[in-house]
Short mmCIF file of C-alpha atoms in Angstrom, two decimals:
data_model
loop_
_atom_site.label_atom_id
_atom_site.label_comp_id
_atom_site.label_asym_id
_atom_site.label_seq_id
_atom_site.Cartn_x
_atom_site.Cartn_y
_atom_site.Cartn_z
CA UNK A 227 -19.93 -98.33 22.17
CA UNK A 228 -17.10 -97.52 24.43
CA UNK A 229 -16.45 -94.53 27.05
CA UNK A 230 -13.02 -93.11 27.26
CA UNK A 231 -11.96 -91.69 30.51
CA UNK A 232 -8.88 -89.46 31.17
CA UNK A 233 -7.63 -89.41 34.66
CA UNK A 234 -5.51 -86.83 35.93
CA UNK A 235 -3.20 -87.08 39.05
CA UNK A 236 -1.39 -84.85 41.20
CA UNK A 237 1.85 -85.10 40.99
CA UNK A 238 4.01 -86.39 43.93
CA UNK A 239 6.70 -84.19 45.37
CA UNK A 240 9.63 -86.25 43.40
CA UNK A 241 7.66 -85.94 40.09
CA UNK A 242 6.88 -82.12 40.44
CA UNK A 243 11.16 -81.66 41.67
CA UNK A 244 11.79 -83.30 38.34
CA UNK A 245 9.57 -81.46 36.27
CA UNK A 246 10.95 -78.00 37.36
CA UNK A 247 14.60 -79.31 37.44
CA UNK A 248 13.92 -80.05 33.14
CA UNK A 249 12.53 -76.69 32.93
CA UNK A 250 15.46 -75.16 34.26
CA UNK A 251 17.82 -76.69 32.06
CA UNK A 252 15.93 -76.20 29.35
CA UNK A 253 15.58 -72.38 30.52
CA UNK A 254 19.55 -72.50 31.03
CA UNK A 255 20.36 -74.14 27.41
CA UNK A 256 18.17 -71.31 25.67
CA UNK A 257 19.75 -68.55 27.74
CA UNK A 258 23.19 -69.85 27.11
CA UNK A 259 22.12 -69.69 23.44
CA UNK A 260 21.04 -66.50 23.07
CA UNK A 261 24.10 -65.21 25.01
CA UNK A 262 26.22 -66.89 22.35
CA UNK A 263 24.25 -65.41 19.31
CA UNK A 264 24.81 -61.76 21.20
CA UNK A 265 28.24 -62.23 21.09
CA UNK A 266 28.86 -63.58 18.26
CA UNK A 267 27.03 -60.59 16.77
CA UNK A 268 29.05 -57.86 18.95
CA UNK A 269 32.38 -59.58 17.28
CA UNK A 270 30.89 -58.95 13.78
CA UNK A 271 29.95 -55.75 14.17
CA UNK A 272 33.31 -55.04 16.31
CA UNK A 273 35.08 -56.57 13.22
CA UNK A 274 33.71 -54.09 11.09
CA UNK A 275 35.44 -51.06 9.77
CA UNK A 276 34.45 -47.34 11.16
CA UNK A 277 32.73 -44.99 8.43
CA UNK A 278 34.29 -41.39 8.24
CA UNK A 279 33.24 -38.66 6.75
CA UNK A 280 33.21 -38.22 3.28
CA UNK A 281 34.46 -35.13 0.88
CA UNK A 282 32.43 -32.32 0.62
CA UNK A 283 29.95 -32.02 -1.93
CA UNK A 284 29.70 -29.65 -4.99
CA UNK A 285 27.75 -26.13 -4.63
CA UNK A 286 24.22 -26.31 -6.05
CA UNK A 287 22.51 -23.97 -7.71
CA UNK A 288 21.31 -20.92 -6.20
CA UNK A 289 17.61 -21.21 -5.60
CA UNK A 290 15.24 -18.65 -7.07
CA UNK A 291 13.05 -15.95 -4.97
CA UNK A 292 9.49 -14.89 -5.91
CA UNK A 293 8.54 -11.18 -5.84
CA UNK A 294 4.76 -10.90 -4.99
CA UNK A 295 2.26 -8.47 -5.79
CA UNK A 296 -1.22 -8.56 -5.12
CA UNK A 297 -3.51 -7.95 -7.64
CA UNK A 298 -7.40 -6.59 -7.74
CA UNK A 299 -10.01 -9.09 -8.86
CA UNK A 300 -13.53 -7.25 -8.35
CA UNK A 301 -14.21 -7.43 -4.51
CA UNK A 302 -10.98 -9.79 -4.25
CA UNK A 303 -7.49 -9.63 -3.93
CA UNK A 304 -4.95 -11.80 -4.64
CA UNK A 305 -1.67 -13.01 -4.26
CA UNK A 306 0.13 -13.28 -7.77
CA UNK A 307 4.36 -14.10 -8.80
CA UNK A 308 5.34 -11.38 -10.91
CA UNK A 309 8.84 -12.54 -11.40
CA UNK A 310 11.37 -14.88 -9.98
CA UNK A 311 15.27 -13.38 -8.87
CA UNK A 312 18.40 -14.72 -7.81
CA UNK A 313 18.15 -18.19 -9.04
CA UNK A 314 20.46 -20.32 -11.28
CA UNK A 315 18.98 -22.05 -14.38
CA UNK A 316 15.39 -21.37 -15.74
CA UNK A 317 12.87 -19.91 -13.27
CA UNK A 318 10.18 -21.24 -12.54
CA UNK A 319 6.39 -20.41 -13.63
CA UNK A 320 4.39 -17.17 -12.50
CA UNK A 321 0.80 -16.89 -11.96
CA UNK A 322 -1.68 -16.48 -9.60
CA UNK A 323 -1.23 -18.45 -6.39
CA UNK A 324 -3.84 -20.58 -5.07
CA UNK A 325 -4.55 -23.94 -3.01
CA UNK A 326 -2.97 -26.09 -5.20
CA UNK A 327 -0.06 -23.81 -6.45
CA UNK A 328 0.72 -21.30 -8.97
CA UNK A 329 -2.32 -20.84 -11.58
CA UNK A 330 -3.02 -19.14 -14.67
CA UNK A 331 -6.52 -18.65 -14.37
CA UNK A 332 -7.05 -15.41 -11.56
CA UNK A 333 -10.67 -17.31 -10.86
CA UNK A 334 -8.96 -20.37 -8.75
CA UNK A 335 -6.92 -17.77 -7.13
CA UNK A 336 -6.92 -17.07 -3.04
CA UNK A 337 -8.84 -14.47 -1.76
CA UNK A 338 -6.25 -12.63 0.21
CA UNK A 339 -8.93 -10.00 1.74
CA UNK A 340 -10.24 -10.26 5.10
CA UNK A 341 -13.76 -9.75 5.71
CA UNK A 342 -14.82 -5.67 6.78
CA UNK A 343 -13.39 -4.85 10.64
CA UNK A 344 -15.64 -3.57 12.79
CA UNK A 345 -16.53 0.16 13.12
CA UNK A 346 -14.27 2.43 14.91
CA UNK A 347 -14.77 4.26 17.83
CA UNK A 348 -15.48 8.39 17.28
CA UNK A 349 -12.99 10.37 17.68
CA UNK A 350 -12.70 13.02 20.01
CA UNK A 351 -13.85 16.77 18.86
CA UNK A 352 -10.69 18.27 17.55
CA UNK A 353 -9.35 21.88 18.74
CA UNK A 354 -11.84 25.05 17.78
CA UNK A 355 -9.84 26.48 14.59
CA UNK A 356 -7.77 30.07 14.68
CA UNK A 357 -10.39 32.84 13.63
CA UNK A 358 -9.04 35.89 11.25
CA UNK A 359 -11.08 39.29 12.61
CA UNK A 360 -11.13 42.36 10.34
CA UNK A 361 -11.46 45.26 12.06
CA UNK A 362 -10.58 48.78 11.01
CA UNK A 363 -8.97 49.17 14.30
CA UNK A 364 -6.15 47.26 16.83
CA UNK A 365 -6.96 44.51 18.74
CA UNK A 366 -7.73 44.87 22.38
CA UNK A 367 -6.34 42.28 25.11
CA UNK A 368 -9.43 40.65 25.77
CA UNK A 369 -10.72 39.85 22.88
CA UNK A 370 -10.33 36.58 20.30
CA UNK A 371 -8.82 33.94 21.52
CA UNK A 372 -5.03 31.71 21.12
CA UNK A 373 -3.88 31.48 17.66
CA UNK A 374 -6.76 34.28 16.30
CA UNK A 375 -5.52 36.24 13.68
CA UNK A 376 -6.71 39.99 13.58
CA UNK A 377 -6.29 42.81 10.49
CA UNK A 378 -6.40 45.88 10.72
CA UNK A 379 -8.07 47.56 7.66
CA UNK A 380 -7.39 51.10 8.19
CA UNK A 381 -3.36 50.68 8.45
CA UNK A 382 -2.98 47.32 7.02
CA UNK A 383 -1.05 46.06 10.79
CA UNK A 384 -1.71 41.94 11.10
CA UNK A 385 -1.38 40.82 14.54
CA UNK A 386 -1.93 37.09 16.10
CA UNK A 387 -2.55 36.52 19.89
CA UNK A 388 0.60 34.69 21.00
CA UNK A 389 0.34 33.56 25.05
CA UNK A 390 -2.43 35.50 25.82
CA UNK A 391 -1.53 39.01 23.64
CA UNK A 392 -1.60 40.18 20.16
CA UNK A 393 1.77 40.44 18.43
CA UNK A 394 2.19 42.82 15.32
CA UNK A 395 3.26 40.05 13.37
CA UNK A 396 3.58 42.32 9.74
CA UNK A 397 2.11 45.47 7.93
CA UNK A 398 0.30 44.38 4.79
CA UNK A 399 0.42 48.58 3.67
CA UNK A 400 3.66 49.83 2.32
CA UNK A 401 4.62 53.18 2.83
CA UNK A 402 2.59 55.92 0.75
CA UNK A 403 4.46 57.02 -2.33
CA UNK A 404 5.34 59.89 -3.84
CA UNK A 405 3.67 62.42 -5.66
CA UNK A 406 3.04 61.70 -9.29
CA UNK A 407 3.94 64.48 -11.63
CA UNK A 408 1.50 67.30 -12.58
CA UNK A 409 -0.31 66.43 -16.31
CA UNK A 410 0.50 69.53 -19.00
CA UNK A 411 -2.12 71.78 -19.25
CA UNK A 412 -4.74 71.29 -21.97
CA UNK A 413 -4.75 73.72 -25.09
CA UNK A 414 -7.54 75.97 -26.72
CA UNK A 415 -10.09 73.87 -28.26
CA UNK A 416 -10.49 75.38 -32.32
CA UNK A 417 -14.06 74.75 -34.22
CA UNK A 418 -13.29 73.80 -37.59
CA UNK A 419 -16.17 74.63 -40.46
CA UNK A 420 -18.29 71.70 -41.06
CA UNK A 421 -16.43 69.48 -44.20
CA UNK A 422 -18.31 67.82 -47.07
CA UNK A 423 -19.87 64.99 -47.13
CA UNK A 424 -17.30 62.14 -46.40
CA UNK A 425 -17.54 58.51 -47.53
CA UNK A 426 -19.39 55.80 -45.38
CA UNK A 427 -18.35 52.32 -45.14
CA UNK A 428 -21.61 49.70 -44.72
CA UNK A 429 -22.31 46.45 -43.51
CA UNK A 430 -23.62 43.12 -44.99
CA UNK A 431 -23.78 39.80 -45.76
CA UNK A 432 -24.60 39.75 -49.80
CA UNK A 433 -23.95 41.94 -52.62
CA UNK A 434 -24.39 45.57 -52.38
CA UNK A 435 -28.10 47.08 -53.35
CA UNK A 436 -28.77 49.49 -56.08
CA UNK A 437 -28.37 53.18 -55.16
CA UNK A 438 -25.77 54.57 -53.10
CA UNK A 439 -23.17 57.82 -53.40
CA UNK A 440 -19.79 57.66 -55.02
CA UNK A 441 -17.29 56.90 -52.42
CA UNK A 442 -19.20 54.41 -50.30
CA UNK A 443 -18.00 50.43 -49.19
CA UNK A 444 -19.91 47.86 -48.38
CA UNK A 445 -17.55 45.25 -46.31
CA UNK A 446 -19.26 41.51 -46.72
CA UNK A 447 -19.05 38.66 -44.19
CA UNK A 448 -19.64 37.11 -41.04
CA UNK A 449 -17.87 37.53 -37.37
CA UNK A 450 -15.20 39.27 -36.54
CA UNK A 451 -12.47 40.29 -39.80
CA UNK A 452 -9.22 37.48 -39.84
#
């Protein structure tokens, strides 16, 4: 069996002077190298010719615009493509649209509606309405309020309190009219003997009964004669 041993030294100040003088011109060599390759690159790429622009290219086609509507599903609404406008060539499909596109089934749809906002505030109490008095006499200053209406009954006058007094705003009575001509006066009343016995006309629904005087009807039917 034998033992190997390794021994290390330091080096002496020559030795070390030489060591870093190699690494320098080794350091040097690759530098010099890569400057070279740099340049060499730069004249290749120098050497090259400059792009320009090319020529414009052809219109394309114009592209096509969806017009939405939104459509009731129960409590949901949706967002659906009725149509397509303004494009060039065949239009694309219409449906319903959901998270993977346009659908034809309403069910896979988006639910477009927001959940309930909360309640509002209540309002304020509006203004007391205008009040219409009938009277069958004027108004007097102090009484109803702005905007009341008032009518006199008696002479048809219609006034409405206007900044703080009543206006006579119109007469709902004409004018009275004239006289209407006098009737003719009746004439003598004459009693006429009593006649004979005159015909009589009797009602029913079937044929007439046995009996009867000459001269008599009997009109048959039901509601009012056509």
């Amino acid at each position: 069996m034998s033992t190997q041993f390794t021994y290390t030294r330091k080096a002496t100040p020559a030795e070390a002077a030489a060591i870093r003088a190699k690494r320098a011109k080794r350091n040097a060599l690759t530098n010099e190298g890569r400057a070279a390759i740099s340049a060499a690159v730069a004249q290749q790429i120098g050497a090259l010719p400059k792009a320009t622009d090319g020529a414009p290219g052809i219109d394309g086609d114009n592209g096509w615009s969806p017009v939405l509507a939104i459509v009731e599903d129960g409590e949901r609404r949706v967002v659906a493509v009725a149509r397509w406008v303004g494009g060039d060539g065949p239009p694309p499909d219409t449906g319903f649209i959901g998270p993977d596109g346009i659908l034809n089934d309403i069910a896979g749809a988006t639910d477009v509606r927001g959940s309930p906002g909360a309640r509002g505030k209540i309002g304020a109490d509006g203004k007391d309405g205008a009040v219409i008095f009938t009277e069958t006499r004027n108004p007097k200053v102090n009484e109803g309020a702005e905007g009341d209406c008032w009518l006199n009954s008696k002479s048809g006058d219609f006034f409405r309190k206007e900044k703080g007094a009543w206006k006579l705003k119109s007469k709902l009575r004409g004018p009275r009219g004239f006289a209407g001509v006098s009737g003719r006066d009746g004439g003598n009343t004459v009693i006429q003997p009593g006649g004979d016995g005159g015909s009589s006309i009797l009602f029913g629904s079937g044929p007439p009964p046995s009996g009867g005087v000459v001269g008599q009807e009997i009109l048959v039917g039901s509601g009012p004669p056509t």
